[in-house]
mmCIF file of C-alpha atoms in Angstrom:
data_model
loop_
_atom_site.group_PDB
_atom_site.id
_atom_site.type_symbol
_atom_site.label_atom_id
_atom_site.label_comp_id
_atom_site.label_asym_id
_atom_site.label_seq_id
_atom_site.Cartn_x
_atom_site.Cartn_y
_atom_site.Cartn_z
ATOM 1 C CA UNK A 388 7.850 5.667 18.367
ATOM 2 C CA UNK A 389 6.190 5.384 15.073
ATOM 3 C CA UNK A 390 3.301 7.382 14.169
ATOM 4 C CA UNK A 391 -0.077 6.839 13.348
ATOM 5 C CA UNK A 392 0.640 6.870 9.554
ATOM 6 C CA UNK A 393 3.538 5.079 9.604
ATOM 7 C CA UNK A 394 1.837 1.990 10.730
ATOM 8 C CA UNK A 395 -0.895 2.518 7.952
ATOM 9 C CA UNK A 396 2.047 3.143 5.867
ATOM 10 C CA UNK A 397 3.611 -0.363 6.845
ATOM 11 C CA UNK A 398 0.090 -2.227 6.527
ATOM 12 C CA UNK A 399 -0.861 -0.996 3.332
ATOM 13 C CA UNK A 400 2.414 -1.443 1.820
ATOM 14 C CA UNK A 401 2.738 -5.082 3.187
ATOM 15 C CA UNK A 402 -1.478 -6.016 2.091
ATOM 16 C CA UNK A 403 -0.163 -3.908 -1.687
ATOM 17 C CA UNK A 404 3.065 -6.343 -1.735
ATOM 18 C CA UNK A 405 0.987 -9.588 -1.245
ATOM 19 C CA UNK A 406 -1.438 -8.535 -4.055
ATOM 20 C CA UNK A 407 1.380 -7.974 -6.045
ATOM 21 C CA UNK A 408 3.206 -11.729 -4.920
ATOM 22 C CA UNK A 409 -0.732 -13.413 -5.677
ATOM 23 C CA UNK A 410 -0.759 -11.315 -9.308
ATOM 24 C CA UNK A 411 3.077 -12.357 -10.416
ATOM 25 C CA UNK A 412 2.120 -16.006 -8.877
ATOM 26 C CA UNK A 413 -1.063 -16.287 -10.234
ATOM 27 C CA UNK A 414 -2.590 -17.411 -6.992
ATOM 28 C CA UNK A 415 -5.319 -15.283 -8.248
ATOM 29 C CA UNK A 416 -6.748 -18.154 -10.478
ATOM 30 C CA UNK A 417 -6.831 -20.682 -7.907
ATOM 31 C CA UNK A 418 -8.867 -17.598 -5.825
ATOM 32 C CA UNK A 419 -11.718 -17.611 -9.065
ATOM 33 C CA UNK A 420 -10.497 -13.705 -9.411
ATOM 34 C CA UNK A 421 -9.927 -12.413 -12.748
ATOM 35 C CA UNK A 422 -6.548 -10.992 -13.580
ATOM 36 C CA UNK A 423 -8.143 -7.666 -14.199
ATOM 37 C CA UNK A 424 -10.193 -7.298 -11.038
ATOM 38 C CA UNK A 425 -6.775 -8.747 -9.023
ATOM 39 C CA UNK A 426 -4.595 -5.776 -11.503
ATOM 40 C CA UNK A 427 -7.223 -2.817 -10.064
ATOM 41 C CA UNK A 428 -6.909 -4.040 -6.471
ATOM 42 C CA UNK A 429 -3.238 -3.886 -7.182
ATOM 43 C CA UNK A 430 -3.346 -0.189 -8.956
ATOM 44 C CA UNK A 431 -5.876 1.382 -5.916
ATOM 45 C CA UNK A 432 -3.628 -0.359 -2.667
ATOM 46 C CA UNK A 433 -0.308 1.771 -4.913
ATOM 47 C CA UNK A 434 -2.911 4.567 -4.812
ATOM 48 C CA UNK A 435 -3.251 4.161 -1.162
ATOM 49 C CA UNK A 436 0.201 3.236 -0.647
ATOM 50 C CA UNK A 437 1.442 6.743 -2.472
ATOM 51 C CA UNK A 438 -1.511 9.122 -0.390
ATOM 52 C CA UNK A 439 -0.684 7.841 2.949
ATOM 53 C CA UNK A 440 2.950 8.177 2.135
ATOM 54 C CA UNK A 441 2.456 11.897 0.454
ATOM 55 C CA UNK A 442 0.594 12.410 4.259
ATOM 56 C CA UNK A 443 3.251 11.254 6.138
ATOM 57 C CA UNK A 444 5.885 13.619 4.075
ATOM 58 C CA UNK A 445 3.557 16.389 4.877
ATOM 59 C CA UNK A 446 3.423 15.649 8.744
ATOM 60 C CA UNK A 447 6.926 15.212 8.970
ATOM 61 C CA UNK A 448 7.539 18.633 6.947
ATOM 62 C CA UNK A 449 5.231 20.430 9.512
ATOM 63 C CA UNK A 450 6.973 18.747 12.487
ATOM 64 C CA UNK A 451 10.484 19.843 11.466
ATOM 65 C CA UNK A 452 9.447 23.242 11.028
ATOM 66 C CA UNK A 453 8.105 23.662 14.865
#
């Protein structure tokens, strides 16, 4: 069964690959969002993307070793 971060894993990484699809479609335009606003939502949901996964490593780690 999947754990608690790897369902935060899978929801941030789907929200961070939409707001990637809206930035290389420029559906951001027809939202009234500047590119740069729409290119540091993109930057902190990688940020996110990277802790959660970095947590996830760390759990697993600590799991194998019991």
């Amino acid at each position: 069964m999947f754990e608690k971060t790897k369902l935060i894993m899978l929801g941030v990484f789907t929200v961070c690959f939409l707001a990637y699809s809206f930035l290389v479609g420029k559906f951001y335009e027809k939202l009234h969002v500047s590119r740069a606003l729409w290119v540091i939502v993109c930057a902190v949901l990688t940020v996110i993307l990277a802790v959660v996964f970095i947590i996830d490593l760390f759990h697993s780690r600590q799991n194998d070793d019991r």
